[in-house]
Short mmCIF file of C-alpha atoms in Angstrom, two decimals:
data_model
loop_
_atom_site.label_atom_id
_atom_site.label_comp_id
_atom_site.label_asym_id
_atom_site.label_seq_id
_atom_site.Cartn_x
_atom_site.Cartn_y
_atom_site.Cartn_z
CA MET D 23 9.29 -44.05 9.77
CA LYS D 24 7.76 -44.93 12.82
CA GLY D 25 4.71 -44.01 12.17
CA LYS D 26 4.69 -40.88 15.61
CA THR D 27 2.55 -38.60 12.72
CA THR D 28 0.11 -41.55 11.72
CA ILE D 29 -0.88 -42.25 14.98
CA ILE D 30 -1.77 -37.78 16.41
CA LEU D 31 -3.30 -38.11 13.12
CA ARG D 32 -5.62 -40.64 14.53
CA CYS D 33 -5.36 -39.26 17.81
CA LEU D 34 -6.92 -36.25 16.41
CA ASP D 35 -9.43 -37.27 13.65
CA ARG D 36 -7.35 -36.39 10.80
CA ASP D 37 -7.29 -37.28 7.46
CA GLU D 38 -3.85 -36.40 6.65
CA ILE D 39 -0.61 -37.57 4.54
CA PRO D 40 1.67 -37.52 7.08
CA LYS D 41 4.90 -36.06 6.53
CA PRO D 42 7.91 -37.11 8.10
CA THR D 43 9.03 -35.21 11.00
CA LEU D 44 11.60 -32.44 10.88
CA ALA D 45 13.21 -31.78 14.30
CA LEU D 46 10.74 -31.08 16.61
CA GLU D 47 7.19 -30.55 15.86
CA TYR D 48 4.64 -29.41 17.09
CA THR D 49 0.83 -29.79 16.87
CA PHE D 50 -2.54 -29.15 19.12
CA GLY D 51 -6.14 -30.61 18.62
CA ARG D 52 -9.29 -29.98 20.99
CA ARG D 53 -11.75 -32.66 22.81
CA ALA D 54 -14.85 -32.19 24.13
CA LYS D 55 -15.72 -34.81 26.99
CA GLY D 56 -19.05 -34.35 26.35
CA HIS D 57 -22.65 -32.27 24.76
CA ASN D 58 -22.07 -28.39 25.10
CA THR D 59 -18.94 -28.72 27.24
CA PRO D 60 -15.79 -27.20 27.22
CA LYS D 61 -13.10 -28.38 25.26
CA ASP D 62 -10.32 -29.11 26.51
CA ILE D 63 -6.70 -29.00 24.48
CA ALA D 64 -3.98 -30.70 24.34
CA ASN D 65 -0.19 -29.88 22.53
CA PHE D 66 1.95 -32.40 20.76
CA TRP D 67 5.00 -32.15 20.10
CA GLU D 68 7.03 -34.43 18.33
CA LEU D 69 11.03 -35.27 18.11
CA GLY D 70 12.03 -36.98 14.52
CA GLY D 71 15.65 -37.96 14.78
CA GLY D 72 15.25 -41.06 17.23
CA THR D 73 18.73 -41.00 18.77
CA SER D 74 20.26 -38.41 16.12
CA LEU D 75 18.92 -35.51 17.99
CA LEU D 76 18.57 -36.37 21.08
CA ASP D 77 19.14 -32.65 22.57
CA LEU D 78 16.06 -31.53 21.73
CA ILE D 79 14.30 -32.99 23.97
CA PRO D 80 14.29 -31.12 27.00
CA VAL D 81 12.96 -28.02 24.82
CA PRO D 82 9.35 -29.19 25.52
CA ILE D 83 9.52 -30.10 29.18
CA THR D 84 9.20 -27.18 31.47
CA THR D 85 8.71 -25.94 35.52
CA THR D 86 4.49 -24.81 32.61
CA ASN D 87 3.75 -27.93 31.75
CA ILE D 88 5.54 -31.09 33.59
CA ARG D 89 2.40 -31.11 36.14
CA THR D 90 -0.42 -32.28 32.96
CA LEU D 91 2.88 -33.66 30.75
CA SER D 92 2.95 -37.53 29.58
CA ILE D 93 5.13 -39.37 27.55
CA VAL D 94 5.18 -41.25 24.64
CA LEU D 95 7.65 -43.17 22.86
CA VAL D 96 7.45 -45.39 19.50
CA LEU D 97 9.71 -48.45 18.65
CA ASP D 98 10.25 -49.72 15.71
CA LEU D 99 8.82 -53.72 16.16
CA SER D 100 11.12 -54.06 12.88
CA LYS D 101 14.51 -53.24 14.11
CA PRO D 102 14.92 -55.30 17.47
CA ASN D 103 19.24 -54.17 16.99
CA GLU D 104 18.16 -50.63 17.51
CA LEU D 105 15.82 -51.55 19.56
CA TRP D 106 17.76 -51.07 23.45
CA PRO D 107 20.00 -48.78 22.03
CA ALA D 108 16.63 -46.52 21.37
CA MET D 109 14.29 -46.91 23.81
CA GLU D 110 17.71 -47.09 26.48
CA SER D 111 18.93 -43.67 25.07
CA LEU D 112 15.74 -41.47 24.69
CA LEU D 113 14.51 -42.51 28.57
CA GLN D 114 17.56 -42.10 30.38
CA VAL D 115 17.34 -38.28 28.50
CA THR D 116 14.54 -38.14 29.16
CA ARG D 117 13.84 -38.67 32.64
CA LYS D 118 17.38 -37.31 33.73
CA HIS D 119 15.37 -33.39 32.21
CA VAL D 120 12.26 -34.08 34.18
CA ASP D 121 13.36 -35.21 37.16
CA ARG D 122 15.99 -32.24 36.84
CA ILE D 123 12.77 -30.00 36.21
CA ILE D 124 10.60 -31.04 39.22
CA THR D 125 13.10 -30.30 41.42
CA LYS D 126 13.29 -26.57 39.69
CA LEU D 127 9.97 -27.93 40.66
CA GLY D 128 10.29 -27.91 43.90
CA GLN D 129 12.85 -25.00 44.86
CA THR D 130 9.78 -22.60 44.31
CA ASN D 131 6.40 -24.86 44.18
CA PRO D 132 7.19 -27.60 47.10
CA LYS D 133 3.34 -29.24 47.15
CA ALA D 134 3.69 -29.14 43.17
CA ALA D 135 6.90 -31.35 43.06
CA THR D 136 5.60 -34.19 45.71
CA GLU D 137 2.11 -34.75 43.70
CA ILE D 138 3.90 -35.08 40.99
CA LYS D 139 5.71 -37.52 42.88
CA GLN D 140 2.97 -38.85 44.91
CA LYS D 141 0.98 -39.19 41.50
CA MET D 142 3.44 -41.30 39.25
CA TRP D 143 2.40 -44.55 42.03
CA ASN D 144 -1.78 -43.46 41.34
CA ASN D 145 -1.50 -46.08 38.40
CA LEU D 146 -0.83 -49.52 40.64
CA PRO D 147 -2.85 -50.74 43.55
CA LYS D 148 -2.20 -50.31 46.40
CA ASP D 149 -0.92 -54.09 46.96
CA HIS D 150 0.01 -55.04 43.68
CA PRO D 151 2.57 -57.23 44.70
CA ASP D 152 5.67 -55.56 42.72
CA ARG D 153 5.25 -52.18 44.02
CA GLU D 154 8.75 -52.62 45.91
CA LEU D 155 10.72 -54.15 42.34
CA ILE D 156 9.72 -51.17 40.47
CA ASP D 157 10.28 -47.67 40.04
CA PRO D 158 7.38 -45.58 37.44
CA PHE D 159 8.32 -42.91 35.53
CA PRO D 160 8.26 -39.59 37.04
CA ILE D 161 5.13 -38.56 35.08
CA PRO D 162 2.88 -40.78 32.28
CA LEU D 163 4.61 -42.68 29.98
CA ILE D 164 2.49 -44.52 26.61
CA ILE D 165 6.01 -47.24 24.84
CA ILE D 166 4.40 -48.08 21.56
CA GLY D 167 5.51 -51.12 19.70
CA SER D 168 4.68 -49.85 15.91
CA LYS D 169 5.00 -51.98 12.32
CA TYR D 170 3.59 -54.79 13.82
CA ASP D 171 2.77 -56.89 11.08
CA LEU D 172 6.50 -56.49 10.20
CA PHE D 173 7.08 -57.32 13.38
CA HIS D 174 3.99 -60.89 13.06
CA GLU D 175 5.76 -62.78 11.34
CA PHE D 176 8.79 -62.99 12.92
CA ASP D 177 10.25 -66.33 14.29
CA SER D 178 8.11 -66.56 17.31
CA GLU D 179 11.68 -67.47 18.93
CA MET D 180 11.80 -63.70 18.04
CA LYS D 181 8.82 -62.52 18.87
CA LYS D 182 8.35 -64.19 22.36
CA ILE D 183 11.67 -62.58 24.15
CA ILE D 184 11.20 -59.26 22.94
CA TYR D 185 7.14 -59.42 24.40
CA LYS D 186 8.31 -60.11 27.34
CA THR D 187 11.76 -57.99 27.53
CA LEU D 188 9.79 -54.90 27.15
CA ARG D 189 6.63 -55.63 28.55
CA PHE D 190 9.51 -55.84 31.50
CA VAL D 191 10.57 -53.14 30.65
CA SER D 192 7.02 -50.98 30.46
CA HIS D 193 5.69 -52.67 33.96
CA TYR D 194 9.06 -51.06 35.65
CA TYR D 195 8.38 -48.38 34.62
CA GLY D 196 5.10 -48.04 35.06
CA ALA D 197 3.68 -47.06 32.38
CA SER D 198 0.75 -48.30 29.15
CA LEU D 199 2.49 -51.15 25.84
CA VAL D 200 0.68 -50.78 23.00
CA PHE D 201 1.59 -52.48 19.21
CA THR D 202 -0.23 -51.11 17.25
CA SER D 203 0.65 -51.23 12.82
CA LYS D 204 -2.05 -48.86 9.89
CA SER D 205 -4.37 -51.20 11.19
CA GLU D 206 -7.39 -49.32 11.52
CA ALA D 207 -8.19 -51.00 15.02
CA LEU D 208 -4.82 -51.42 16.65
CA LEU D 209 -5.02 -47.60 16.20
CA LEU D 210 -7.97 -46.80 18.16
CA LYS D 211 -6.21 -48.53 20.25
CA THR D 212 -3.25 -46.78 20.57
CA ARG D 213 -5.68 -43.62 20.33
CA THR D 214 -7.73 -44.88 23.67
CA LEU D 215 -4.11 -44.58 25.64
CA ILE D 216 -3.56 -41.39 23.94
CA ASN D 217 -6.74 -40.07 24.69
CA HIS D 218 -6.57 -40.94 27.63
CA LEU D 219 -3.88 -38.86 28.96
CA ALA D 220 -4.09 -35.76 26.38
CA PHE D 221 -7.74 -35.41 26.59
CA GLY D 222 -9.42 -38.18 30.42
CA PHE D 223 -11.33 -39.91 28.74
CA ASP D 224 -11.54 -43.76 29.68
CA ARG D 225 -9.15 -45.87 29.36
CA GLY D 226 -11.04 -49.02 29.99
CA LYS D 227 -10.28 -52.37 31.23
CA SER D 228 -9.27 -54.09 28.54
CA MET D 229 -6.26 -56.70 28.83
CA SER D 230 -4.14 -58.31 26.10
CA VAL D 231 -1.03 -60.24 27.05
CA ASP D 232 -1.34 -63.20 24.01
CA GLN D 233 1.87 -64.00 22.13
CA ASN D 234 0.16 -64.01 19.40
CA LYS D 235 -2.00 -60.89 19.13
CA PRO D 236 -1.08 -57.70 19.04
CA LEU D 237 -0.23 -56.45 23.22
CA PHE D 238 -2.00 -53.53 25.16
CA ILE D 239 -1.67 -53.28 28.62
CA PRO D 240 -2.99 -50.33 30.47
CA ALA D 241 -0.64 -49.20 33.14
CA GLY D 242 -0.89 -51.23 36.60
CA MET D 243 -2.34 -53.87 34.90
CA ASP D 244 0.49 -56.24 33.98
CA SER D 245 2.55 -58.06 37.04
CA LEU D 246 6.39 -59.32 37.56
CA SER D 247 5.00 -63.36 37.89
CA GLN D 248 2.72 -62.67 35.07
CA ILE D 249 5.83 -62.24 32.44
CA GLY D 250 8.62 -64.32 34.96
CA PRO D 251 11.73 -64.52 34.32
CA PRO D 252 14.25 -63.70 31.49
CA PRO D 253 14.16 -65.96 28.30
CA ALA D 254 17.50 -67.55 28.64
CA ALA D 255 18.57 -71.08 30.43
CA GLU D 256 19.45 -70.52 34.34
CA SER D 257 23.34 -71.42 33.87
CA ASP D 258 23.05 -68.69 30.99
CA ILE D 259 22.05 -66.17 33.87
CA GLY D 260 23.96 -66.81 35.63
CA LYS D 261 27.72 -66.30 33.33
CA LEU D 262 26.38 -62.77 32.51
CA ASN D 263 26.81 -60.70 35.39
CA ALA D 264 24.02 -58.43 35.74
CA GLN D 265 23.84 -55.65 38.49
CA THR D 266 19.78 -55.17 38.62
CA PRO D 267 17.08 -56.77 36.75
CA MET D 268 16.92 -54.38 34.80
CA ASP D 269 20.50 -55.01 33.87
CA LEU D 270 19.98 -58.94 33.71
CA TRP D 271 16.88 -58.08 31.07
CA ASN D 272 19.07 -56.13 29.24
CA LYS D 273 22.24 -58.22 28.84
CA VAL D 274 19.71 -61.09 27.51
CA PHE D 275 18.13 -59.42 24.80
CA GLU D 276 21.63 -57.92 23.44
CA LYS D 277 22.25 -61.60 23.02
CA ALA D 278 19.58 -62.49 20.52
CA PHE D 279 20.24 -59.13 19.13
CA PRO D 280 23.03 -57.19 18.91
CA PRO D 281 23.17 -53.67 19.29
CA LYS D 282 23.80 -51.54 16.27
CA ASN D 283 27.30 -49.36 16.39
CA ILE D 284 25.45 -45.63 17.74
CA GLY D 285 27.35 -44.35 13.98
CA VAL D 286 24.99 -46.65 12.21
CA PHE D 287 21.66 -45.23 13.54
CA LYS D 288 20.42 -42.88 10.34
CA GLU D 289 21.21 -40.18 11.61
CA VAL D 290 18.49 -37.50 10.21
CA LYS D 291 19.64 -34.96 7.65
CA ASP D 292 20.39 -31.41 7.96
CA PRO D 293 16.50 -29.33 6.64
CA ALA D 294 18.78 -26.61 6.24
CA GLN D 295 20.87 -27.71 4.10
CA ASP D 296 19.22 -29.80 1.64
CA PRO D 297 19.03 -28.83 -1.45
CA GLN D 298 14.95 -29.39 -1.64
CA TYR D 299 14.47 -26.40 0.59
CA ALA D 300 16.58 -24.02 -1.02
CA GLU D 301 15.02 -20.11 -0.29
CA TYR D 302 18.33 -18.18 -2.49
CA GLU D 303 16.69 -14.90 -0.13
CA VAL D 304 16.96 -16.79 3.29
CA ASP D 305 20.37 -19.00 2.28
CA VAL D 306 22.31 -15.41 2.36
CA MET D 307 20.82 -14.35 4.75
CA ARG D 308 21.54 -17.08 7.02
CA GLY D 309 25.36 -16.71 5.44
CA GLN D 310 25.28 -13.09 6.77
CA LYS D 311 24.23 -14.20 10.83
CA ASN D 312 26.32 -16.81 9.75
CA GLN D 313 29.73 -15.21 9.58
CA TRP D 314 28.43 -11.83 11.88
CA TYR D 315 27.90 -13.96 14.63
CA HIS D 316 31.80 -16.36 13.94
CA MET D 317 33.50 -12.51 13.78
CA LEU D 318 31.44 -11.42 17.15
CA ARG D 319 32.78 -14.50 19.05
CA ILE D 320 36.11 -13.78 17.58
CA THR D 321 35.80 -10.18 19.21
CA GLU D 322 34.36 -11.39 22.27
CA PHE D 323 37.43 -13.87 22.64
CA ARG D 324 40.48 -10.84 21.86
CA GLU D 325 38.15 -8.84 24.55
CA ALA D 326 38.67 -11.16 26.78
CA GLN D 327 42.50 -11.74 26.76
CA LEU D 328 42.56 -7.88 26.61
CA ALA D 329 40.40 -8.44 29.94
CA MET D 330 43.85 -9.67 31.63
CA LEU D 331 46.53 -6.79 29.53
CA PRO D 332 45.58 -5.58 32.90
CA CYS D 333 46.64 -8.15 35.34
CA LEU D 334 49.86 -7.99 33.68
CA GLY D 335 50.92 -4.52 33.92
CA VAL D 336 49.55 -3.76 30.14
CA HIS D 337 46.75 -1.41 29.65
CA GLU D 338 45.59 -0.82 25.89
CA PRO D 339 42.25 1.69 24.71
CA ARG D 340 38.72 -0.52 24.38
CA ARG D 341 38.41 0.73 20.32
CA THR D 342 35.17 -0.31 17.70
CA LYS D 343 36.22 -3.08 14.93
CA CYS D 344 34.54 -3.64 11.73
CA VAL D 345 34.52 -6.74 9.34
CA ASP D 346 33.28 -6.40 5.74
CA GLY D 347 31.54 -3.60 6.94
CA LEU D 348 29.90 -4.77 10.06
CA GLU D 349 30.60 -2.42 13.14
CA ILE D 350 30.95 -4.49 16.13
CA ARG D 351 31.35 -1.73 19.32
CA PRO D 352 33.06 -4.65 22.51
CA ALA D 353 29.44 -3.73 24.18
CA GLN D 354 27.12 -4.79 22.15
CA HIS D 355 25.82 -7.94 21.27
CA PRO D 356 23.64 -9.51 18.75
CA LEU D 357 19.53 -9.59 19.53
CA ASN D 358 19.11 -13.64 19.59
CA THR D 359 17.51 -13.84 16.06
CA SER D 360 17.53 -16.92 13.96
CA VAL D 361 16.50 -17.77 10.48
CA LEU D 362 15.44 -21.28 10.00
CA ARG D 363 14.05 -22.87 6.59
CA SER D 364 10.83 -25.38 7.12
#
C-alpha cells in the first residue's frame, strides 16, 4: 500500500485506520477558510490496484467537474523498477481522457474549455525561461513520492537518479512534487499542497531541493537549469537515440532501473471472488444476473442473424424465447442493474 488513503485521511483530519483500497473508492471533506464562513466541499476519488485498473480512471473525470478537478499521483519510491512504467501508464491514460473531456466541453462551452487551457500555465511566471520547453498537464497535478523512509536508505547514486528524474517529470508537466512517509511533518507538507487545490488554502512559498532531504517543490518553482542534465555520461547519452527530452530521461532512468514486465505488477484481487466477502444471498443473485445476461447476449446474437435472413430471401417469424423459466422477448432489454459485494 503506497499510502494514498493515509494521505487523504490526514488531509481531512480523520483519525481512522486506513484500509486497502478496492478498485475506485470515494470520500469527501468539508473545510472553511475562516470563522463564520461557509464550508467548501472537496470530493476525493481514490484508485487502487496501480496499473491494473486503468479502465476506471475515466469514471470520476467528467465535463461537469473538469473545471475544478485536480490529479494526485502517488508513486512508491521504494520500488524504482516499477516507478516509471506505473507513472507513464497512469499519466498517459489520465491525460488522454482529460483531453477528450476538454474537447467535448469545448463543443458546448468554448469559453470554459479555453479557460482550462489557459489556467494550466498560471503556476509558471510569464518570464520563466522554460515556458517554451515544457508541456503542462491540462489540469492541476501533484506527484507524491511515498515511503521516503525506505527510499532514504538507498545508495546515494540511486537516490540522485530518482531525485533528478522526478524533478524533471514534475517540472515538465507543471506539477508540484513532494516526498512523504509516515512522518507527521512530511504528511503536513503533503496536506498543504492538496488542501491548496481542494480548498484554496495558501500553499506557501517554501521549497526543498536538497538531495539529502525530502523534496518539496510547488508547481512553477523549479527550472531545467536547476535540475541539470540527466545523470549519465555524455557518451552514454549519445548512444540512447532519444527522440525527445522526456524520452531521454526515460532511457537514462530505465538503464539504471530496468522496468519489470507489466505482468509482474501485482494485480488487485477481484473482491467479488474473494471468500472474505462472501454473502450467500448476494452471490446467488449475482449468479442469476450473470446467467440472464449471458442468455440475453445469445438471444440478441440470434436476433441479429434473423434480421439478416430477409436479405437472403428467407423469412422467419419473431418468437419469444424461454430460458430456464425466464421469458426473454427479442424487443425487450433488462435494466442495467448490478449487484456488487463491498
